[in-house]
Coordinates of C-alpha atoms in Angstrom, one line a residue:
M157 CA 97.8 50.7 40.7
K158 CA 100.8 48.0 40.5
S159 CA 102.4 47.8 37.1
K160 CA 102.2 43.9 35.3
K161 CA 106.1 43.9 36.2
H162 CA 105.8 43.2 39.6
L163 CA 103.3 40.7 40.0
P164 CA 104.3 38.0 42.4
L165 CA 106.7 35.6 40.4
V166 CA 104.3 32.3 41.0
L167 CA 101.3 34.8 39.4
C168 CA 103.3 35.5 36.4
S169 CA 105.2 31.6 36.0
A170 CA 101.2 30.9 35.9
V171 CA 100.3 33.6 32.8
L172 CA 103.3 32.6 31.4
L173 CA 102.2 29.1 31.3
S174 CA 98.4 30.1 30.1
I175 CA 99.8 32.1 27.4
V176 CA 101.6 29.2 26.5
S177 CA 98.7 26.6 27.1
C178 CA 96.6 29.0 24.8
K179 CA 98.9 29.2 22.3
T180 CA 99.7 25.1 22.2
A181 CA 95.9 24.6 22.4
S182 CA 95.8 26.9 19.7
V183 CA 98.0 24.8 17.2
V184 CA 96.6 21.9 18.4
S185 CA 92.5 23.0 17.9
Q186 CA 94.0 24.3 14.6
T187 CA 96.1 21.2 13.4
T188 CA 93.0 18.5 14.8
A189 CA 90.9 21.2 12.2
G190 CA 93.4 20.8 9.6
T191 CA 93.1 16.6 10.0
K192 CA 89.9 16.4 10.3
G193 CA 89.7 18.9 6.8
A194 CA 91.9 16.7 5.1
A195 CA 90.5 13.2 6.0
E196 CA 87.2 15.1 5.4
E197 CA 88.6 15.8 1.7
Q198 CA 90.1 12.6 1.2
M199 CA 87.4 10.4 2.3
Y200 CA 84.2 12.6 1.1
R201 CA 85.2 14.8 -1.7
P202 CA 83.2 13.2 -5.1
N203 CA 86.1 12.5 -7.3
F204 CA 83.9 13.7 -10.3
H205 CA 80.4 14.4 -9.1
Y206 CA 80.2 18.6 -8.8
T207 CA 81.1 19.6 -5.3
P208 CA 81.6 23.2 -4.2
K209 CA 85.0 24.0 -2.6
K210 CA 83.1 25.3 -0.2
G211 CA 79.5 26.3 1.4
W212 CA 76.3 25.0 0.8
M213 CA 74.9 23.9 -2.1
N214 CA 71.0 22.8 -3.1
D215 CA 69.4 23.3 -6.5
P216 CA 70.7 23.0 -9.7
N217 CA 69.8 26.8 -12.0
G218 CA 69.7 28.4 -14.7
M219 CA 71.8 26.1 -16.9
F220 CA 72.6 26.5 -20.5
Y221 CA 75.1 25.9 -23.4
A222 CA 77.0 28.7 -25.1
D223 CA 80.5 29.4 -27.1
G224 CA 81.3 25.5 -26.3
Q225 CA 80.8 25.7 -22.7
Y226 CA 77.3 24.4 -20.4
H227 CA 76.9 26.8 -17.5
L228 CA 75.4 25.3 -14.3
Y229 CA 74.1 27.7 -11.8
Y230 CA 72.9 26.4 -8.7
Q231 CA 71.4 27.5 -5.1
Y232 CA 74.6 28.8 -2.4
Y233 CA 75.3 29.9 0.4
P234 CA 79.6 30.6 0.7
D235 CA 79.4 31.4 4.6
G236 CA 78.1 28.2 5.7
N237 CA 77.1 24.3 5.6
K238 CA 73.7 24.5 5.9
W239 CA 70.8 26.4 3.9
G240 CA 71.3 30.2 4.1
P241 CA 70.9 33.4 2.1
M242 CA 70.9 32.2 -1.3
H243 CA 72.7 33.1 -4.3
W244 CA 73.7 31.3 -7.6
G245 CA 76.7 30.1 -7.5
H246 CA 78.1 29.5 -10.5
T247 CA 80.0 26.6 -12.6
T248 CA 81.0 25.8 -16.1
S249 CA 82.1 22.9 -17.9
K250 CA 83.4 21.7 -21.7
D251 CA 81.7 18.3 -20.9
M252 CA 79.3 18.0 -18.2
I253 CA 82.0 16.2 -16.4
K254 CA 84.7 18.0 -15.2
W255 CA 83.7 21.4 -13.8
E256 CA 85.2 24.5 -13.3
E257 CA 83.6 26.5 -9.9
Q258 CA 83.4 30.4 -11.3
P259 CA 82.8 33.3 -9.0
I260 CA 79.5 34.0 -7.4
A261 CA 77.3 34.8 -10.5
I262 CA 74.2 36.7 -8.6
Y263 CA 74.4 38.2 -4.3
P264 CA 71.2 38.5 -2.9
D265 CA 69.9 41.9 -1.4
K266 CA 69.6 42.4 2.2
D267 CA 67.1 39.8 3.2
K268 CA 66.0 39.3 -0.4
Y269 CA 67.0 35.7 -1.1
I270 CA 68.2 34.3 -4.8
F271 CA 65.9 31.6 -5.0
S272 CA 65.6 28.9 -8.1
G273 CA 65.2 29.7 -11.7
S274 CA 66.3 29.0 -14.9
A275 CA 68.4 30.8 -17.9
V276 CA 67.5 30.9 -21.4
A277 CA 69.5 32.1 -24.4
D278 CA 67.5 35.3 -26.0
I279 CA 68.8 34.4 -29.7
N280 CA 66.2 37.0 -31.4
N281 CA 66.5 39.4 -28.3
T282 CA 62.9 39.7 -28.0
S283 CA 63.8 40.8 -24.7
G284 CA 65.5 44.0 -26.0
L285 CA 68.6 43.3 -23.2
G286 CA 70.6 42.5 -25.5
S287 CA 73.9 44.7 -26.3
G288 CA 74.5 43.3 -30.0
K289 CA 77.9 41.5 -29.3
T290 CA 77.1 38.8 -27.7
V291 CA 73.4 36.4 -27.5
P292 CA 71.7 37.8 -24.5
I293 CA 71.3 35.4 -21.4
V294 CA 68.1 35.7 -19.6
A295 CA 67.4 34.4 -16.3
I296 CA 64.1 34.6 -14.1
Y297 CA 64.1 33.1 -10.5
T298 CA 62.3 33.6 -7.7
L299 CA 63.2 36.4 -5.2
H300 CA 61.6 35.7 -1.8
D301 CA 61.6 38.4 0.9
M302 CA 62.7 37.3 4.1
T303 CA 61.0 40.3 5.8
K304 CA 58.2 39.5 4.2
E305 CA 58.3 36.1 5.5
K306 CA 59.3 37.2 9.2
E307 CA 56.0 38.8 9.3
N308 CA 53.7 35.7 8.0
K309 CA 52.7 37.0 5.0
I310 CA 51.8 35.5 2.0
D311 CA 53.4 37.1 -1.1
V312 CA 56.5 36.4 0.2
E313 CA 58.1 35.1 -3.3
Q314 CA 57.7 37.2 -6.9
Q315 CA 59.7 36.8 -9.8
D316 CA 62.5 38.8 -11.1
L317 CA 64.6 39.3 -14.2
A318 CA 68.1 39.5 -14.6
Y319 CA 70.3 39.5 -17.8
S320 CA 73.9 38.8 -18.7
N321 CA 75.8 40.1 -22.3
D322 CA 78.7 38.2 -21.6
N323 CA 77.6 34.7 -21.8
G324 CA 76.7 34.4 -18.3
F325 CA 79.7 35.3 -16.3
T326 CA 77.8 38.6 -15.3
W327 CA 74.7 39.6 -14.4
Q328 CA 72.6 42.9 -14.2
K329 CA 69.4 42.9 -12.1
F330 CA 66.3 44.4 -14.3
E331 CA 65.5 46.8 -11.4
E332 CA 63.7 48.8 -13.6
G333 CA 61.1 46.4 -14.8
N334 CA 61.3 43.7 -11.4
P335 CA 59.1 41.4 -11.0
V336 CA 58.2 40.3 -14.5
V337 CA 55.9 37.8 -12.6
K338 CA 53.9 39.5 -9.2
N339 CA 52.4 37.4 -6.1
P340 CA 49.5 36.2 -7.3
G341 CA 48.4 35.6 -3.5
I342 CA 49.9 32.0 -3.0
R343 CA 53.1 31.5 -0.5
D344 CA 54.7 29.2 -2.2
F345 CA 55.2 30.5 -6.0
R346 CA 58.5 29.6 -7.2
D347 CA 61.5 28.2 -9.2
P348 CA 60.4 29.4 -12.8
K349 CA 61.4 27.3 -15.7
V350 CA 61.7 29.2 -19.1
T351 CA 61.3 27.2 -22.4
W352 CA 60.7 28.7 -26.4
D353 CA 57.7 26.7 -27.8
K354 CA 58.7 26.7 -31.3
T355 CA 55.3 25.4 -32.0
H356 CA 53.1 28.3 -31.1
K357 CA 56.3 31.1 -31.2
Q358 CA 56.3 31.7 -27.6
W359 CA 58.4 31.5 -24.3
V360 CA 56.7 29.6 -21.9
M361 CA 57.1 29.3 -18.5
V362 CA 56.0 27.0 -15.3
L363 CA 56.0 28.1 -12.0
A364 CA 55.6 25.6 -9.2
A365 CA 53.0 27.2 -7.2
Q366 CA 51.8 25.2 -3.9
D367 CA 50.1 22.0 -5.0
R368 CA 50.3 22.4 -8.7
A369 CA 52.3 24.1 -11.9
Q370 CA 51.1 27.3 -12.9
F371 CA 51.8 27.9 -17.3
Y372 CA 52.6 31.5 -18.3
K373 CA 53.6 33.2 -21.8
S374 CA 55.7 35.8 -22.9
T375 CA 56.8 37.5 -26.2
N376 CA 60.0 39.4 -24.9
L377 CA 60.6 37.6 -21.4
K378 CA 59.7 40.4 -19.4
N379 CA 55.5 40.7 -19.9
W380 CA 53.9 37.4 -18.8
E381 CA 50.2 35.7 -18.9
Y382 CA 48.7 33.3 -16.9
L383 CA 47.7 30.8 -18.9
S384 CA 46.9 27.8 -17.1
D385 CA 47.6 25.6 -14.3
F386 CA 48.2 21.6 -13.5
G387 CA 48.4 19.3 -11.2
K388 CA 45.4 19.2 -8.3
N389 CA 45.1 16.2 -6.6
I390 CA 47.0 14.2 -10.0
G391 CA 50.4 12.3 -9.3
A392 CA 52.0 12.6 -6.0
H393 CA 51.1 15.6 -3.0
G394 CA 53.0 14.5 -0.1
G395 CA 54.6 17.4 0.2
V396 CA 54.7 21.2 -1.5
W397 CA 55.5 21.2 -5.5
E398 CA 58.8 22.7 -6.8
C399 CA 61.0 22.8 -8.8
P400 CA 59.2 22.5 -12.4
D401 CA 60.5 21.6 -16.1
F402 CA 58.6 21.6 -19.0
F403 CA 60.0 20.7 -23.0
Q404 CA 58.8 19.2 -26.0
M405 CA 60.4 15.9 -27.0
K406 CA 60.5 13.5 -29.8
V407 CA 59.3 10.1 -29.2
E408 CA 62.3 8.2 -30.1
G409 CA 62.5 6.3 -33.4
T410 CA 59.8 8.6 -34.7
N411 CA 58.6 11.8 -35.4
E412 CA 55.7 11.8 -32.8
I413 CA 56.0 14.6 -30.4
K414 CA 54.9 15.3 -26.8
W415 CA 55.5 17.5 -23.8
V416 CA 57.0 16.1 -20.9
L417 CA 56.7 18.6 -17.5
I418 CA 59.2 17.5 -14.6
Q419 CA 57.9 18.0 -11.5
S420 CA 59.8 17.7 -8.0
L421 CA 58.0 17.6 -4.4
N422 CA 59.0 17.6 -0.5
P423 CA 58.5 15.6 0.7
G424 CA 56.6 12.8 -0.8
G425 CA 59.2 10.9 -2.8
A426 CA 59.3 7.7 -4.0
N427 CA 61.8 6.0 -1.3
G428 CA 60.9 9.2 1.4
G429 CA 61.6 12.8 1.6
S430 CA 62.5 14.5 -1.7
G431 CA 61.8 13.0 -4.7
T432 CA 60.9 14.1 -8.6
Q433 CA 57.9 12.7 -10.6
Y434 CA 57.1 13.8 -14.5
F435 CA 53.6 13.7 -16.6
I436 CA 53.6 13.0 -20.2
G437 CA 51.4 14.8 -22.4
D438 CA 50.3 17.9 -24.9
F439 CA 50.3 21.0 -24.7
D440 CA 48.2 23.4 -27.1
G441 CA 49.4 26.8 -26.3
T442 CA 47.5 27.2 -23.6
T443 CA 46.9 23.8 -21.6
F444 CA 49.0 20.9 -20.9
K445 CA 47.0 17.9 -20.8
Q446 CA 48.4 14.0 -20.0
D447 CA 48.4 11.4 -22.5
V448 CA 45.0 9.0 -21.8
N449 CA 47.3 5.9 -20.7
F450 CA 50.3 7.8 -18.9
A451 CA 46.8 9.2 -17.3
Q452 CA 45.6 5.7 -16.5
R453 CA 49.0 4.9 -15.3
V454 CA 49.4 7.7 -12.6
E455 CA 46.2 7.0 -11.7
K456 CA 47.5 3.1 -11.0
E457 CA 51.2 3.8 -9.7
K458 CA 50.3 7.3 -7.8
A459 CA 53.0 8.8 -9.6
V460 CA 55.5 8.3 -12.3
W461 CA 59.2 8.8 -10.7
L462 CA 61.8 10.5 -12.7
D463 CA 64.6 8.3 -9.8
Y464 CA 63.4 5.9 -7.5
G465 CA 66.7 6.8 -5.4
K466 CA 66.5 9.0 -2.4
D467 CA 69.4 11.2 -3.5
N468 CA 68.3 13.0 -6.4
Y469 CA 66.0 16.0 -6.6
A470 CA 65.1 19.5 -7.9
G471 CA 66.7 18.5 -11.5
V472 CA 66.3 20.7 -14.7
T473 CA 67.3 20.2 -18.1
W474 CA 70.0 22.4 -20.1
D475 CA 68.9 25.0 -22.1
N476 CA 70.5 26.1 -25.9
I477 CA 72.0 23.2 -26.4
P478 CA 72.9 23.4 -30.7
S479 CA 70.4 21.2 -33.0
T480 CA 73.5 19.3 -34.1
D481 CA 73.5 17.6 -30.6
G482 CA 70.1 17.2 -30.2
R483 CA 69.8 15.6 -26.7
K484 CA 67.9 16.9 -23.6
L485 CA 70.6 17.1 -20.7
F486 CA 69.5 16.9 -16.8
I487 CA 71.4 17.4 -13.8
G488 CA 70.0 16.9 -10.0
W489 CA 71.0 18.1 -6.3
M490 CA 72.3 14.7 -5.6
S491 CA 70.9 14.8 -1.3
N492 CA 67.2 14.5 0.1
W493 CA 65.9 17.6 2.4
D494 CA 65.3 14.8 4.9
Y495 CA 69.3 14.7 5.9
A496 CA 71.0 17.0 3.9
Q497 CA 72.1 19.9 6.4
Q498 CA 73.2 16.9 8.5
V499 CA 75.7 14.8 6.5
P500 CA 79.1 14.7 8.0
T501 CA 81.1 16.8 6.0
L502 CA 81.9 20.2 6.9
A503 CA 83.6 22.1 4.7
W504 CA 80.6 21.7 2.3
R505 CA 77.3 20.0 1.9
G506 CA 75.9 19.2 -1.6
S507 CA 76.9 17.2 -4.9
M508 CA 75.1 17.1 -8.4
T509 CA 74.2 13.7 -9.9
I510 CA 75.9 12.6 -13.0
A511 CA 74.8 14.9 -15.8
R512 CA 72.1 12.9 -17.9
E513 CA 70.7 12.0 -20.9
I514 CA 66.8 12.2 -21.1
Q515 CA 64.8 10.2 -23.6
L516 CA 61.2 10.1 -24.5
I517 CA 60.4 6.2 -25.6
K518 CA 56.9 4.2 -26.2
K519 CA 56.4 0.5 -26.2
G520 CA 53.1 0.2 -26.7
N521 CA 50.8 2.5 -26.3
E522 CA 53.0 3.8 -22.5
Y523 CA 55.0 6.4 -23.1
S524 CA 58.5 6.6 -20.7
L525 CA 61.3 8.6 -19.6
V526 CA 64.8 6.8 -19.5
S527 CA 67.7 8.1 -18.4
N528 CA 71.6 7.3 -18.9
P529 CA 74.8 9.2 -18.5
V530 CA 76.2 11.3 -20.4
N531 CA 78.7 9.7 -22.9
E532 CA 80.9 12.5 -21.9
I533 CA 82.4 9.9 -19.1
N534 CA 83.6 7.5 -21.4
K535 CA 86.6 10.1 -22.6
Y536 CA 88.0 9.2 -19.0
I537 CA 88.1 6.2 -18.9
S538 CA 91.9 5.0 -18.5
K539 CA 91.4 1.6 -18.0
T540 CA 89.6 -1.3 -18.6
I541 CA 88.7 -5.1 -17.5
K542 CA 86.3 -7.5 -19.5
E543 CA 84.9 -10.8 -18.4
K544 CA 82.7 -12.5 -20.9
S545 CA 80.7 -14.7 -18.4
L546 CA 80.8 -15.4 -14.6
K547 CA 78.4 -18.3 -13.1
G548 CA 78.1 -20.2 -9.8
K549 CA 76.1 -20.5 -6.8
E550 CA 76.5 -18.5 -3.3
K551 CA 78.3 -15.5 -4.0
I552 CA 80.9 -14.9 -6.3
S553 CA 83.2 -11.8 -6.7
I554 CA 82.9 -9.6 -9.6
V555 CA 86.4 -7.6 -8.6
T556 CA 88.3 -6.1 -6.3
S557 CA 90.4 -2.9 -5.4
E558 CA 93.6 -5.0 -6.4
K559 CA 92.4 -4.5 -10.3
I560 CA 90.0 -1.0 -10.4
D561 CA 89.5 1.9 -7.6
L562 CA 85.8 1.1 -7.0
T563 CA 85.9 5.4 -5.8
K564 CA 86.1 5.7 -9.7
A565 CA 84.4 3.7 -12.1
I566 CA 81.9 2.6 -14.2
V567 CA 80.5 -0.8 -13.7
N568 CA 78.5 -2.9 -16.4
F569 CA 76.9 -6.6 -16.5
D570 CA 74.0 -8.4 -17.9
L571 CA 72.2 -10.8 -15.6
K572 CA 70.9 -14.0 -17.5
N573 CA 68.0 -16.4 -16.8
L574 CA 66.8 -15.0 -13.9
K575 CA 64.7 -17.1 -11.4
Q576 CA 62.3 -16.5 -8.8
D577 CA 65.1 -15.3 -6.3
T578 CA 66.8 -12.3 -5.1
Y579 CA 70.2 -11.1 -6.6
T580 CA 72.3 -9.7 -3.9
F581 CA 74.7 -7.4 -5.3
T582 CA 77.5 -6.4 -2.4
L583 CA 80.2 -3.6 -2.2
S584 CA 82.2 -4.0 0.9
N585 CA 85.6 -2.9 2.7
T586 CA 87.9 -4.3 5.5
A587 CA 85.9 -2.2 7.7
G588 CA 82.7 -4.7 8.4
Q589 CA 81.1 -2.1 6.1
S590 CA 78.6 -3.0 3.4
L591 CA 76.2 -1.8 1.1
T592 CA 73.7 -3.6 -1.2
F593 CA 71.7 -3.5 -4.1
G594 CA 70.3 -5.8 -6.7
I595 CA 66.6 -7.7 -7.9
N596 CA 64.1 -9.4 -5.7
N597 CA 62.4 -11.0 -8.9
S598 CA 60.0 -13.2 -6.4
D599 CA 58.4 -9.9 -5.5
H600 CA 59.5 -7.9 -8.4
Y601 CA 61.3 -5.2 -7.2
L602 CA 64.9 -3.6 -7.4
F603 CA 66.6 -2.7 -4.0
L604 CA 69.0 -0.6 -2.5
D605 CA 70.2 -0.9 1.4
R606 CA 72.8 1.5 2.7
T607 CA 71.8 0.4 6.7
K608 CA 75.4 -1.2 7.0
S609 CA 77.1 1.4 4.5
G610 CA 78.8 3.5 7.3
K611 CA 78.0 6.4 9.0
T612 CA 74.1 6.4 8.7
D613 CA 73.8 7.8 12.6
F614 CA 73.8 11.6 12.0
S615 CA 70.0 11.5 11.0
E616 CA 67.4 8.8 11.7
K617 CA 65.9 9.2 7.9
F618 CA 69.0 8.6 6.4
A619 CA 68.7 4.8 6.4
S620 CA 65.3 4.1 8.3
T621 CA 64.3 2.0 5.1
I622 CA 65.6 0.3 1.9
T623 CA 64.9 2.0 -1.4
K624 CA 62.6 -0.3 -3.8
A625 CA 61.7 0.3 -7.0
I626 CA 59.0 -2.1 -8.1
L627 CA 59.4 -4.0 -11.5
D628 CA 57.0 -4.6 -13.9
G629 CA 56.3 -9.1 -13.2
N630 CA 59.1 -11.0 -13.5
Q631 CA 62.3 -10.6 -14.9
K632 CA 64.4 -12.7 -17.0
E633 CA 67.5 -10.9 -17.6
A634 CA 68.2 -7.2 -16.6
V635 CA 71.1 -4.6 -17.9
F636 CA 73.2 -2.9 -15.2
K637 CA 75.0 -0.1 -15.4
I638 CA 76.6 1.1 -12.3
I639 CA 78.6 4.7 -11.8
L640 CA 80.5 4.4 -8.7
D641 CA 82.2 7.4 -6.8
K642 CA 83.8 7.9 -3.1
T643 CA 80.0 9.0 -1.4
S644 CA 77.7 8.0 -4.3
I645 CA 76.0 5.2 -6.2
E646 CA 73.8 5.8 -9.4
I647 CA 72.1 2.5 -10.7
F648 CA 70.7 2.8 -14.4
Y649 CA 68.3 -0.7 -15.0
N650 CA 67.8 -1.9 -18.0
N651 CA 69.5 1.0 -20.6
G652 CA 67.9 3.9 -18.0
E653 CA 64.0 2.4 -17.9
K654 CA 64.5 2.7 -13.7
V655 CA 67.4 5.0 -12.2
I656 CA 68.3 4.7 -8.2
T657 CA 70.7 7.5 -7.0
E658 CA 71.9 7.7 -3.4
I659 CA 74.7 8.7 -1.0
F660 CA 76.9 7.0 1.2
F661 CA 79.5 7.5 3.9
S662 CA 81.5 4.5 4.6
N663 CA 84.5 4.8 6.9
Q664 CA 87.0 3.5 4.5
P665 CA 86.5 3.3 0.3
F666 CA 84.9 0.1 -0.5
T667 CA 87.6 -2.6 -1.8
E668 CA 85.3 -5.5 -3.4
L669 CA 82.0 -5.8 -4.9
S670 CA 80.6 -9.1 -5.3
V671 CA 77.1 -10.7 -6.2
S672 CA 75.0 -14.0 -4.7
S673 CA 72.1 -15.8 -5.0
N674 CA 70.3 -18.7 -3.6
Q675 CA 69.4 -20.6 -7.3
G676 CA 72.6 -19.8 -8.9
I677 CA 73.9 -16.6 -10.9
E678 CA 75.2 -15.7 -14.3
L679 CA 76.5 -13.0 -15.5
N680 CA 77.3 -12.2 -18.9
D681 CA 79.0 -8.7 -20.9
I682 CA 81.0 -8.0 -18.0
V683 CA 82.9 -4.1 -18.5
I684 CA 84.3 -2.3 -15.6
N685 CA 85.9 1.1 -16.5
Q686 CA 88.0 2.7 -14.0
L687 CA 87.5 6.7 -14.4
N688 CA 90.5 9.4 -14.1
I689 CA 89.1 12.7 -13.6
N690 CA 91.7 15.4 -12.6

């Protein structure tokens, strides 16, 4: 055997060249990856919507308030940018706007994933799991058995419990008592949302059970009794029901109490793919029944939607909000299963919507939910531009990036004296890309069009249709609040009566907001706020 030092000179040179080339290629590869990563961060990581530093994120989970902090957990796979073995990721905030990522809260066991669920502050220690030092936080979530799934078994999902005695920073699985709800022979049996029913003095759990919601009750969070179900052949059923929420609300301006059931489904949303509908009615401690007028509305509209955009899914509300606050606070996953795993980011995938306050209103005999951004966002306003009115025909420029950075802004305005015309608002950049939205007051709908907004070819479903939200007849005037981030727009129409949330991926930031119509435009009370959230 010849020693390496006796290799011919030509071969030695080739080997040396190969080594140098490999090192150079490695450096180039790392540099390219670094450049791509930096560009991705600069172009697409949201300025203020919560996004994990790395990995995959979907549904919000286990949300509660304690000791001055809002806790938000979420479906998380830290080792990849597509859905994988599910953990509960964790982030906290003092105001629901600026978030601090925490260590992973709950890890899966081998082939047993931690799916969606909820957490409650067990103030009276009904579970007996408290240490006596702090209020115990009890989480109930779906344990999904991948081994059973691979064996094509039905009972792949059960409801397990974990608890925390340090306000949700560390968790202990309730090994000796799990599952707290066994699988009754339903393949899709998941996403438990627990709330305290103060009227009937019981814990109530709502679960998504394939094509309906199921209700259970408990006195101690550990032993659960089936009550009833709701939803078969009611509302939208284009896909499997998921991620319900169930709570009491007071009708604004009255002492009237109603129960609200929020119910996500995928697919079958208002404009394709994932979506979230809701129902309003009464709960007698055992059975949920729709309000008669609301049932007629559901029958007429086929479904009543919390958000008409394509990118607000699986949203639920926070537990344990102080009575001195009294708000019903909500957040959703800002994506859609139609393309969530294909969006053009590599380091991370998934963001949350802006946190919202949900209110229950009544007009005549009709109940509706309205949702608006939480007021806490206003404390991050660093600059404001006001204009009493803008009038004109054809195209009017409202604001440019010379005055306001449109990748972190809140835009407010009123539209007056609306005609039977289309009012089109356009976000545009110098690359010729645009995102348009507005009112078609001839055919009576709001719209959002991202077909020309930048990168869309990563999925044929991302920009295949224009998003629409049907309006009730001719609009004489309209109030808009629009929240803009690098890769998202959230439109709140008429004080949150209709909401559209969507993401986009422009190659350059949008630098102008303009409006156009054929018969003239009258914009009033224009207030544009710059946000500065570091």
